[in-house]
Amino acid sequence: MIFSQDKPVTSTDKTFILLRDDIVEGQITAGSKLSETELSTKYAVSRAVIREAINRLEACHIVERKANVGARVVALTPEGLLELYQVRESLEGMAARLAALNMTDEEIADLQLLLDGHFDEVKGGNSYYQEAGDVDFHYRIILGSKNKHLISMLYDGLYHLVRMYRVQLGMAGPRVTTAFDEHKHIVKAIANRDAELAEMLMRRHILYSKNNIQHKLT
Amino acid sequence: MIFSQDKPVTSTDKTFILLRDDIVEGQITAGSKLSETELSTKYAVSRAVIREAINRLEACHIVERKANVGARVVALTPEGLLELYQVRESLEGMAARLAALNMTDEEIADLQLLLDGHFDEVKGGNSYYQEAGDVDFHYRIILGSKNKHLISMLYDGLYHLVRMYRVQLGMAGPRVTTAFDEHKHIVKAIANRDAELAEMLMRRHILYSKNNIQHKLT
DNA sequence: TATTGATATTTTGTCGACAATAAAGGGTGT
DNA sequence: ACACCCTTTATTGTCGACAAAATATCAATA
Protein backbone atom coordinates (compact mmCIF):
# COMPACT_ATOMS: atom_id res chain seq x y z
CA MET A 1 0.00 0.00 0.00
CA ILE A 2 2.35 2.66 -1.16
CA PHE A 3 0.50 5.33 -2.92
CA SER A 4 -3.15 5.94 -3.07
CA GLN A 5 -5.06 4.84 -0.02
CA ASP A 6 -3.64 7.47 2.30
CA LYS A 7 -4.85 10.93 1.50
CA PRO A 8 -2.32 13.06 -0.35
CA VAL A 9 -0.48 15.14 2.20
CA THR A 10 2.62 16.45 0.52
CA SER A 11 2.80 18.64 -2.53
CA THR A 12 4.39 15.81 -4.45
CA ASP A 13 1.46 13.54 -3.62
CA LYS A 14 -1.03 16.01 -5.03
CA THR A 15 1.02 16.71 -8.14
CA PHE A 16 1.49 13.00 -8.71
CA ILE A 17 -2.26 12.42 -8.62
CA LEU A 18 -3.00 15.43 -10.82
CA LEU A 19 -0.43 14.40 -13.37
CA ARG A 20 -1.50 10.77 -13.31
CA ASP A 21 -5.13 11.64 -13.84
CA ASP A 22 -4.28 14.06 -16.64
CA ILE A 23 -2.46 11.24 -18.38
CA VAL A 24 -5.03 8.54 -17.68
CA GLU A 25 -7.93 10.72 -18.77
CA GLY A 26 -6.11 11.68 -21.92
CA GLN A 27 -5.47 15.37 -21.17
CA ILE A 28 -1.83 14.55 -21.76
CA THR A 29 -1.71 12.40 -24.84
CA ALA A 30 -0.23 8.90 -24.84
CA GLY A 31 3.31 8.70 -26.15
CA SER A 32 4.04 12.36 -25.56
CA LYS A 33 7.18 13.65 -23.90
CA LEU A 34 7.10 14.95 -20.37
CA SER A 35 9.30 18.02 -20.01
CA GLU A 36 10.18 18.65 -16.40
CA THR A 37 10.51 22.42 -16.73
CA GLU A 38 7.32 22.67 -18.73
CA LEU A 39 5.33 20.63 -16.22
CA SER A 40 6.81 22.53 -13.28
CA THR A 41 5.38 25.78 -14.63
CA LYS A 42 2.09 24.15 -15.58
CA TYR A 43 1.48 22.74 -12.12
CA ALA A 44 3.20 25.63 -10.36
CA VAL A 45 5.65 23.55 -8.37
CA SER A 46 9.38 23.09 -8.42
CA ARG A 47 11.13 20.68 -10.72
CA ALA A 48 11.98 18.47 -7.76
CA VAL A 49 8.37 17.55 -7.09
CA ILE A 50 7.74 17.02 -10.80
CA ARG A 51 10.70 14.71 -10.90
CA GLU A 52 9.43 12.73 -7.97
CA ALA A 53 5.95 12.53 -9.46
CA ILE A 54 7.38 11.25 -12.72
CA ASN A 55 9.40 8.67 -10.83
CA ARG A 56 6.25 7.36 -9.22
CA LEU A 57 4.52 7.25 -12.57
CA GLU A 58 7.42 5.23 -13.85
CA ALA A 59 6.98 2.74 -11.04
CA CYS A 60 3.32 2.45 -12.12
CA HIS A 61 4.43 1.74 -15.69
CA ILE A 62 2.54 4.79 -16.88
CA VAL A 63 5.65 6.57 -18.14
CA GLU A 64 8.99 5.32 -19.34
CA ARG A 65 12.20 7.17 -18.65
CA LYS A 66 15.58 7.10 -20.30
CA ALA A 67 18.58 8.43 -18.45
CA ASN A 68 19.70 11.87 -19.55
CA VAL A 69 16.93 11.98 -22.12
CA GLY A 70 13.63 12.21 -20.37
CA ALA A 71 10.28 10.59 -19.75
CA ARG A 72 7.52 9.71 -22.17
CA VAL A 73 3.97 8.63 -21.56
CA VAL A 74 3.62 4.98 -22.56
CA ALA A 75 2.07 4.22 -25.91
CA LEU A 76 -1.17 2.27 -26.03
CA THR A 77 -0.72 -0.78 -28.20
CA PRO A 78 -2.71 -3.97 -28.69
CA GLU A 79 0.24 -5.95 -27.36
CA GLY A 80 0.40 -3.77 -24.28
CA LEU A 81 -3.26 -4.36 -23.62
CA LEU A 82 -2.78 -8.08 -24.01
CA GLU A 83 0.14 -8.14 -21.58
CA LEU A 84 -1.78 -6.04 -19.11
CA TYR A 85 -4.71 -8.41 -19.08
CA GLN A 86 -2.44 -11.42 -18.75
CA VAL A 87 -1.08 -9.99 -15.53
CA ARG A 88 -4.54 -9.01 -14.38
CA GLU A 89 -5.79 -12.52 -14.98
CA SER A 90 -2.98 -13.92 -12.93
CA LEU A 91 -3.14 -11.49 -10.02
CA GLU A 92 -6.88 -11.07 -9.75
CA GLY A 93 -7.33 -14.81 -10.03
CA MET A 94 -5.09 -15.20 -7.02
CA ALA A 95 -6.93 -12.35 -5.32
CA ALA A 96 -10.23 -14.18 -5.73
CA ARG A 97 -8.68 -17.36 -4.40
CA LEU A 98 -7.37 -15.59 -1.33
CA ALA A 99 -10.59 -13.63 -0.88
CA ALA A 100 -12.46 -16.92 -0.63
CA LEU A 101 -10.12 -17.87 2.20
CA ASN A 102 -9.64 -14.57 3.96
CA MET A 103 -12.75 -12.41 3.66
CA THR A 104 -14.90 -12.28 6.75
CA ASP A 105 -18.53 -13.38 6.56
CA GLU A 106 -19.51 -9.76 7.04
CA GLU A 107 -17.38 -8.58 4.15
CA ILE A 108 -18.89 -11.24 1.94
CA ALA A 109 -22.39 -10.17 2.96
CA ASP A 110 -21.48 -6.58 2.12
CA LEU A 111 -20.19 -7.67 -1.25
CA GLN A 112 -23.44 -9.45 -1.97
CA LEU A 113 -25.34 -6.31 -0.99
CA LEU A 114 -23.20 -4.24 -3.33
CA LEU A 115 -24.03 -6.61 -6.15
CA ASP A 116 -27.77 -6.47 -5.37
CA GLY A 117 -27.59 -2.69 -5.48
CA HIS A 118 -25.90 -2.79 -8.83
CA PHE A 119 -28.56 -5.12 -10.15
CA ASP A 120 -31.13 -2.33 -10.22
CA GLU A 121 -28.79 -0.03 -12.06
CA VAL A 122 -27.98 -2.70 -14.57
CA LYS A 123 -31.69 -2.98 -15.30
CA GLY A 124 -31.84 0.80 -15.64
CA GLY A 125 -29.12 0.57 -18.21
CA ASN A 126 -26.97 3.31 -16.68
CA SER A 127 -23.62 2.72 -18.26
CA TYR A 128 -21.64 5.03 -16.00
CA TYR A 129 -22.69 3.32 -12.81
CA GLN A 130 -22.14 0.02 -14.48
CA GLU A 131 -18.49 0.71 -14.97
CA ALA A 132 -18.08 2.21 -11.52
CA GLY A 133 -19.84 -0.83 -10.13
CA ASP A 134 -17.51 -3.13 -11.95
CA VAL A 135 -14.52 -1.32 -10.53
CA ASP A 136 -16.02 -1.40 -7.04
CA PHE A 137 -16.59 -5.11 -7.30
CA HIS A 138 -13.04 -5.86 -8.32
CA TYR A 139 -11.64 -3.58 -5.63
CA ARG A 140 -13.57 -5.39 -2.94
CA ILE A 141 -12.16 -8.71 -3.94
CA ILE A 142 -8.65 -7.35 -4.26
CA LEU A 143 -8.87 -5.89 -0.78
CA GLY A 144 -10.50 -9.12 0.43
CA SER A 145 -7.34 -11.01 -0.47
CA LYS A 146 -5.67 -9.26 2.48
CA ASN A 147 -2.40 -9.51 0.59
CA LYS A 148 -0.40 -6.29 0.73
CA HIS A 149 1.61 -6.92 -2.43
CA LEU A 150 -1.41 -7.95 -4.43
CA ILE A 151 -3.38 -4.93 -3.31
CA SER A 152 -0.59 -2.52 -4.08
CA MET A 153 0.25 -3.97 -7.45
CA LEU A 154 -3.33 -3.91 -8.64
CA TYR A 155 -4.66 -0.86 -6.87
CA ASP A 156 -1.70 1.47 -7.21
CA GLY A 157 -0.29 0.07 -10.38
CA LEU A 158 -2.30 -1.79 -12.96
CA TYR A 159 -5.72 -0.32 -12.49
CA HIS A 160 -4.81 3.14 -13.64
CA LEU A 161 -3.29 1.64 -16.75
CA VAL A 162 -6.42 -0.39 -17.33
CA ARG A 163 -8.50 2.72 -16.99
CA MET A 164 -6.17 4.54 -19.37
CA TYR A 165 -6.90 1.97 -22.04
CA ARG A 166 -10.62 2.06 -21.29
CA VAL A 167 -10.88 5.82 -21.46
CA GLN A 168 -8.65 6.53 -24.40
CA LEU A 169 -9.93 3.73 -26.58
CA GLY A 170 -13.51 4.58 -25.68
CA MET A 171 -14.52 1.39 -23.96
CA ALA A 172 -17.74 2.22 -22.16
CA GLY A 173 -18.29 -1.49 -22.81
CA PRO A 174 -21.54 -3.14 -23.08
CA ARG A 175 -21.13 -6.72 -21.90
CA VAL A 176 -22.46 -5.38 -18.63
CA THR A 177 -25.31 -7.79 -18.07
CA THR A 178 -23.22 -10.84 -18.82
CA ALA A 179 -20.40 -9.47 -16.68
CA PHE A 180 -22.92 -9.01 -13.91
CA ASP A 181 -23.81 -12.68 -14.03
CA GLU A 182 -20.16 -13.58 -13.84
CA HIS A 183 -19.79 -11.37 -10.80
CA LYS A 184 -22.66 -13.19 -9.16
CA HIS A 185 -21.05 -16.56 -9.70
CA ILE A 186 -17.75 -15.37 -8.32
CA VAL A 187 -19.37 -14.09 -5.16
CA LYS A 188 -21.19 -17.36 -4.80
CA ALA A 189 -17.92 -19.27 -4.97
CA ILE A 190 -16.38 -16.97 -2.39
CA ALA A 191 -19.38 -17.34 -0.11
CA ASN A 192 -18.97 -21.11 -0.41
CA ARG A 193 -15.30 -20.67 0.47
CA ASP A 194 -14.44 -22.47 -2.74
CA ALA A 195 -11.07 -20.88 -3.44
CA GLU A 196 -10.30 -23.04 -6.44
CA LEU A 197 -13.53 -22.16 -8.22
CA ALA A 198 -13.34 -18.49 -7.29
CA GLU A 199 -9.95 -18.21 -8.92
CA MET A 200 -11.02 -20.05 -12.02
CA LEU A 201 -14.16 -17.97 -12.46
CA MET A 202 -12.30 -14.73 -11.97
CA ARG A 203 -9.71 -15.70 -14.53
CA ARG A 204 -12.38 -16.55 -17.04
CA HIS A 205 -14.17 -13.31 -16.26
CA ILE A 206 -11.08 -11.27 -17.03
CA LEU A 207 -10.29 -13.35 -20.08
CA TYR A 208 -13.74 -12.64 -21.51
CA SER A 209 -13.38 -8.99 -20.70
CA LYS A 210 -10.05 -8.91 -22.54
CA ASN A 211 -11.49 -10.64 -25.57
CA ASN A 212 -14.33 -8.18 -25.63
CA ILE A 213 -12.06 -5.15 -25.54
CA GLN A 214 -9.55 -6.63 -27.93
CA HIS A 215 -12.28 -7.37 -30.40
CA LYS A 216 -13.24 -3.71 -30.47
CA LEU A 217 -9.66 -2.63 -30.73
CA THR A 218 -8.79 -4.43 -33.94
CA MET B 1 11.69 -3.05 -17.41
CA ILE B 2 12.31 -0.11 -15.23
CA PHE B 3 15.31 -0.65 -13.12
CA SER B 4 17.88 -3.31 -13.36
CA GLN B 5 18.51 -4.63 -16.84
CA ASP B 6 20.08 -1.46 -18.19
CA LYS B 7 23.46 -0.79 -16.71
CA PRO B 8 23.44 1.90 -14.05
CA VAL B 9 24.42 5.14 -15.70
CA THR B 10 23.44 7.91 -13.34
CA SER B 11 24.69 8.41 -9.81
CA THR B 12 21.22 7.68 -8.51
CA ASP B 13 21.22 4.32 -10.29
CA LYS B 14 24.45 3.28 -8.65
CA THR B 15 23.41 4.48 -5.22
CA PHE B 16 20.07 2.72 -5.57
CA ILE B 17 21.78 -0.58 -6.31
CA LEU B 18 24.34 -0.14 -3.54
CA LEU B 19 21.67 0.72 -1.02
CA ARG B 20 19.39 -2.08 -2.15
CA ASP B 21 22.11 -4.66 -1.92
CA ASP B 22 23.18 -3.43 1.50
CA ILE B 23 19.62 -3.93 2.66
CA VAL B 24 19.04 -7.26 0.94
CA GLU B 25 22.32 -8.69 2.16
CA GLY B 26 21.59 -7.54 5.68
CA GLN B 27 24.28 -4.86 6.03
CA ILE B 28 21.44 -2.54 6.87
CA THR B 29 19.22 -4.38 9.26
CA ALA B 30 15.55 -5.08 8.54
CA GLY B 31 13.14 -2.69 10.22
CA SER B 32 15.76 0.02 10.71
CA LYS B 33 15.21 3.66 9.91
CA LEU B 34 16.80 5.22 6.85
CA SER B 35 18.03 8.72 7.60
CA GLU B 36 18.53 10.73 4.45
CA THR B 37 21.31 12.90 5.78
CA GLU B 38 23.09 9.95 7.32
CA LEU B 39 22.95 7.92 4.11
CA SER B 40 24.01 10.88 2.01
CA THR B 41 27.27 11.13 3.96
CA LYS B 42 27.73 7.35 3.99
CA TYR B 43 27.41 7.02 0.22
CA ALA B 44 29.01 10.41 -0.48
CA VAL B 45 26.19 11.78 -2.58
CA SER B 46 23.66 14.54 -2.14
CA ARG B 47 20.39 14.07 -0.33
CA ALA B 48 18.53 14.32 -3.63
CA VAL B 49 19.98 11.11 -5.00
CA ILE B 50 19.41 9.34 -1.69
CA ARG B 51 15.81 10.46 -1.77
CA GLU B 52 15.36 9.15 -5.27
CA ALA B 53 17.03 5.86 -4.37
CA ILE B 54 14.72 5.48 -1.39
CA ASN B 55 11.73 6.21 -3.59
CA ARG B 56 12.71 3.39 -5.89
CA LEU B 57 13.17 1.06 -2.96
CA GLU B 58 9.69 1.99 -1.87
CA ALA B 59 8.34 1.03 -5.27
CA CYS B 60 10.06 -2.35 -4.80
CA HIS B 61 8.37 -2.79 -1.41
CA ILE B 62 11.75 -2.97 0.24
CA VAL B 63 11.20 0.14 2.34
CA GLU B 64 8.09 1.87 3.64
CA ARG B 65 7.81 5.61 3.89
CA LYS B 66 5.56 7.87 5.92
CA ALA B 67 5.16 11.47 4.88
CA ASN B 68 7.16 13.94 6.96
CA VAL B 69 8.47 11.10 9.08
CA GLY B 70 10.82 9.00 7.03
CA ALA B 71 11.52 5.61 5.56
CA ARG B 72 12.09 2.28 7.26
CA VAL B 73 13.34 -1.00 5.89
CA VAL B 74 10.48 -3.48 5.87
CA ALA B 75 10.29 -6.02 8.64
CA LEU B 76 10.60 -9.70 7.80
CA THR B 77 7.59 -11.57 9.12
CA PRO B 78 6.13 -15.00 8.47
CA GLU B 79 3.00 -13.34 7.07
CA GLY B 80 5.10 -11.23 4.75
CA LEU B 81 6.83 -14.31 3.44
CA LEU B 82 3.50 -16.02 2.89
CA GLU B 83 2.11 -13.07 0.96
CA LEU B 84 5.24 -12.83 -1.10
CA TYR B 85 5.05 -16.44 -2.17
CA GLN B 86 1.37 -16.16 -2.97
CA VAL B 87 2.17 -13.44 -5.47
CA ARG B 88 5.12 -15.38 -6.78
CA GLU B 89 2.97 -18.43 -7.32
CA SER B 90 0.49 -16.38 -9.26
CA LEU B 91 2.93 -14.43 -11.41
CA GLU B 92 5.47 -17.14 -12.07
CA GLY B 93 2.70 -19.57 -12.87
CA MET B 94 1.51 -17.18 -15.54
CA ALA B 95 5.09 -16.68 -16.66
CA ALA B 96 5.50 -20.41 -17.20
CA ARG B 97 2.24 -20.52 -19.12
CA LEU B 98 3.32 -17.70 -21.38
CA ALA B 99 6.82 -19.09 -21.74
CA ALA B 100 5.31 -22.30 -23.11
CA LEU B 101 3.59 -20.19 -25.74
CA ASN B 102 6.20 -17.55 -26.48
CA MET B 103 9.68 -18.96 -26.05
CA THR B 104 11.48 -19.80 -29.25
CA ASP B 105 12.67 -23.33 -29.87
CA GLU B 106 16.19 -22.07 -29.50
CA GLU B 107 15.50 -20.50 -26.13
CA ILE B 108 13.96 -23.73 -24.94
CA ALA B 109 16.98 -25.68 -26.10
CA ASP B 110 19.22 -23.25 -24.22
CA LEU B 111 17.12 -23.70 -21.12
CA GLN B 112 17.48 -27.44 -21.36
CA LEU B 113 21.23 -27.03 -21.72
CA LEU B 114 21.31 -24.85 -18.65
CA LEU B 115 19.52 -27.52 -16.71
CA ASP B 116 21.89 -30.23 -17.91
CA GLY B 117 24.81 -28.11 -16.81
CA HIS B 118 23.29 -27.70 -13.38
CA PHE B 119 22.77 -31.40 -13.12
CA ASP B 120 26.49 -32.02 -12.66
CA GLU B 121 26.72 -29.40 -9.96
CA VAL B 122 23.75 -30.85 -8.16
CA LYS B 123 25.56 -34.18 -8.04
CA GLY B 124 28.63 -32.36 -6.76
CA GLY B 125 26.50 -30.96 -3.97
CA ASN B 126 27.67 -27.39 -4.40
CA SER B 127 25.01 -25.42 -2.60
CA TYR B 128 26.05 -22.01 -3.87
CA TYR B 129 25.72 -22.93 -7.50
CA GLN B 130 22.51 -24.70 -6.72
CA GLU B 131 20.90 -21.52 -5.54
CA ALA B 132 22.36 -19.49 -8.39
CA GLY B 133 21.14 -22.15 -10.79
CA ASP B 134 17.67 -21.98 -9.32
CA VAL B 135 17.60 -18.24 -9.78
CA ASP B 136 18.89 -18.56 -13.34
CA PHE B 137 16.22 -21.08 -14.18
CA HIS B 138 13.41 -18.91 -12.90
CA TYR B 139 14.82 -15.85 -14.66
CA ARG B 140 14.87 -17.63 -17.98
CA ILE B 141 11.24 -18.55 -17.72
CA ILE B 142 10.25 -15.09 -16.57
CA LEU B 143 12.05 -13.56 -19.53
CA GLY B 144 10.57 -16.25 -21.75
CA SER B 145 7.09 -14.99 -20.97
CA LYS B 146 7.93 -11.93 -23.08
CA ASN B 147 5.57 -9.95 -20.91
CA LYS B 148 7.01 -6.59 -19.90
CA HIS B 149 4.89 -6.16 -16.78
CA LEU B 150 5.55 -9.66 -15.56
CA ILE B 151 9.28 -9.33 -16.10
CA SER B 152 9.47 -6.01 -14.34
CA MET B 153 7.34 -7.02 -11.38
CA LEU B 154 9.32 -10.18 -10.74
CA TYR B 155 12.77 -9.13 -11.80
CA ASP B 156 12.89 -5.60 -10.45
CA GLY B 157 10.49 -6.06 -7.59
CA LEU B 158 9.81 -9.35 -5.90
CA TYR B 159 13.03 -11.19 -6.43
CA HIS B 160 15.12 -8.91 -4.30
CA LEU B 161 12.61 -9.32 -1.51
CA VAL B 162 12.71 -13.07 -1.92
CA ARG B 163 16.46 -12.99 -1.72
CA MET B 164 16.25 -10.76 1.35
CA TYR B 165 14.24 -13.42 3.14
CA ARG B 166 16.55 -16.16 1.94
CA VAL B 167 19.70 -14.42 3.07
CA GLN B 168 18.57 -13.02 6.35
CA LEU B 169 16.75 -16.11 7.53
CA GLY B 170 19.63 -18.30 6.41
CA MET B 171 17.86 -20.40 3.82
CA ALA B 172 20.62 -22.06 1.83
CA GLY B 173 17.89 -24.69 1.49
CA PRO B 174 18.43 -28.26 0.70
CA ARG B 175 15.51 -29.49 -1.32
CA VAL B 176 17.80 -28.93 -4.24
CA THR B 177 17.64 -32.34 -5.80
CA THR B 178 13.87 -32.51 -5.62
CA ALA B 179 13.64 -28.96 -6.92
CA PHE B 180 15.85 -29.98 -9.77
CA ASP B 181 13.42 -32.71 -10.77
CA GLU B 182 10.59 -30.22 -10.70
CA HIS B 183 12.55 -27.92 -12.95
CA LYS B 184 13.02 -30.76 -15.41
CA HIS B 185 9.29 -31.41 -15.55
CA ILE B 186 8.53 -27.75 -16.10
CA VAL B 187 10.95 -27.54 -19.00
CA LYS B 188 9.43 -30.65 -20.48
CA ALA B 189 5.99 -29.09 -20.35
CA ILE B 190 7.30 -25.94 -21.98
CA ALA B 191 9.06 -27.93 -24.68
CA ASN B 192 5.76 -29.69 -25.36
CA ARG B 193 4.10 -26.28 -25.57
CA ASP B 194 1.70 -27.40 -22.86
CA ALA B 195 0.94 -24.04 -21.29
CA GLU B 196 -1.67 -25.37 -18.90
CA LEU B 197 0.65 -27.96 -17.43
CA ALA B 198 3.62 -25.61 -17.32
CA GLU B 199 1.64 -23.17 -15.22
CA MET B 200 0.35 -25.84 -12.89
CA LEU B 201 3.79 -27.37 -12.35
CA MET B 202 5.37 -23.99 -11.71
CA ARG B 203 2.73 -23.14 -9.16
CA ARG B 204 3.26 -26.41 -7.36
CA HIS B 205 7.00 -25.90 -7.48
CA ILE B 206 6.73 -22.53 -5.79
CA LEU B 207 4.18 -23.81 -3.32
CA TYR B 208 6.53 -26.59 -2.23
CA SER B 209 9.36 -24.13 -1.98
CA LYS B 210 7.24 -21.91 0.23
CA ASN B 211 6.26 -24.79 2.48
CA ASN B 212 9.87 -25.77 2.80
CA ILE B 213 10.99 -22.33 3.85
CA GLN B 214 8.02 -21.73 6.06
CA HIS B 215 8.67 -25.00 7.85
CA LYS B 216 12.12 -23.83 8.77
CA LEU B 217 10.89 -20.44 9.81
CA THR B 218 8.48 -21.53 12.53
C1' DT C 1 23.73 18.23 -52.13
C1' DA C 2 24.89 15.34 -48.49
C1' DT C 3 27.80 14.58 -44.62
C1' DT C 4 30.64 15.51 -40.96
C1' DG C 5 32.32 18.29 -37.28
C1' DA C 6 32.22 21.93 -34.05
C1' DT C 7 29.38 25.04 -31.52
C1' DA C 8 25.26 26.52 -29.19
C1' DT C 9 21.16 25.43 -26.79
C1' DT C 10 18.09 22.86 -24.32
C1' DT C 11 17.11 19.29 -20.89
C1' DT C 12 18.24 16.34 -17.32
C1' DG C 13 21.15 15.21 -13.13
C1' DT C 14 23.12 16.86 -8.87
C1' DC C 15 23.84 19.90 -5.21
C1' DG C 16 23.37 23.00 -1.07
C1' DA C 17 20.15 26.04 1.32
C1' DC C 18 15.77 27.28 3.21
C1' DA C 19 10.89 26.14 4.86
C1' DA C 20 7.68 23.18 7.10
C1' DT C 21 6.56 19.46 9.79
C1' DA C 22 7.14 16.14 13.46
C1' DA C 23 9.69 14.41 17.43
C1' DA C 24 12.27 15.49 21.81
C1' DG C 25 13.06 17.99 25.89
C1' DG C 26 12.08 21.10 29.62
C1' DG C 27 9.25 23.70 32.47
C1' DT C 28 5.00 24.81 34.91
C1' DG C 29 0.80 23.93 37.22
C1' DT C 30 -2.17 20.87 39.61
C1' DA D 1 4.54 12.62 40.68
C1' DC D 2 1.93 13.19 36.58
C1' DA D 3 0.02 15.53 32.82
C1' DC D 4 -0.04 19.24 29.68
C1' DC D 5 1.92 22.91 26.97
C1' DC D 6 5.57 25.46 25.03
C1' DT D 7 10.20 25.65 23.17
C1' DT D 8 13.87 23.56 20.97
C1' DT D 9 15.92 20.33 17.88
C1' DA D 10 16.24 17.26 14.20
C1' DT D 11 14.38 15.44 9.92
C1' DT D 12 11.86 15.71 5.85
C1' DG D 13 9.86 18.50 1.93
C1' DT D 14 10.63 22.11 -1.44
C1' DC D 15 13.15 25.30 -4.03
C1' DG D 16 16.49 27.63 -7.24
C1' DA D 17 21.09 27.28 -9.15
C1' DC D 18 24.88 24.94 -11.19
C1' DA D 19 27.04 20.85 -13.80
C1' DA D 20 26.79 17.41 -17.27
C1' DA D 21 24.78 15.24 -20.98
C1' DA D 22 22.15 15.01 -25.17
C1' DT D 23 20.07 17.30 -28.96
C1' DA D 24 19.75 20.88 -32.34
C1' DT D 25 22.06 24.39 -35.32
C1' DC D 26 25.06 25.62 -38.66
C1' DA D 27 29.26 25.86 -41.35
C1' DA D 28 32.74 23.79 -43.98
C1' DT D 29 34.16 20.24 -47.02
C1' DA D 30 33.86 16.40 -50.22
PDB file of C-alpha atoms (C1' of nucleotides) in Angstrom, chain A residues 33-34 36 47 51 68-69, chain C residues 11-15 21-22:
ATOM      1  CA  LYS A  33       7.181  13.645 -23.904  1.00  0.00           C
ATOM      2  CA  LEU A  34       7.098  14.953 -20.372  1.00  0.00           C
ATOM      3  CA  GLU A  36      10.179  18.653 -16.399  1.00  0.00           C
ATOM      4  CA  ARG A  47      11.132  20.684 -10.721  1.00  0.00           C
ATOM      5  CA  ARG A  51      10.696  14.706 -10.903  1.00  0.00           C
ATOM      6  CA  ASN A  68      19.699  11.870 -19.555  1.00  0.00           C
ATOM      7  CA  VAL A  69      16.935  11.980 -22.117  1.00  0.00           C
TER       8      VAL A  69
ATOM      9  C1'  DT C  11      17.109  19.295 -20.893  1.00  0.00           C
ATOM     10  C1'  DT C  12      18.237  16.340 -17.319  1.00  0.00           C
ATOM     11  C1'  DG C  13      21.153  15.210 -13.134  1.00  0.00           C
ATOM     12  C1'  DT C  14      23.120  16.858  -8.867  1.00  0.00           C
ATOM     13  C1'  DC C  15      23.844  19.901  -5.213  1.00  0.00           C
ATOM     14  C1'  DT C  21       6.556  19.456   9.793  1.00  0.00           C
ATOM     15  C1'  DA C  22       7.139  16.142  13.459  1.00  0.00           C
TER      16       DA C  22
END
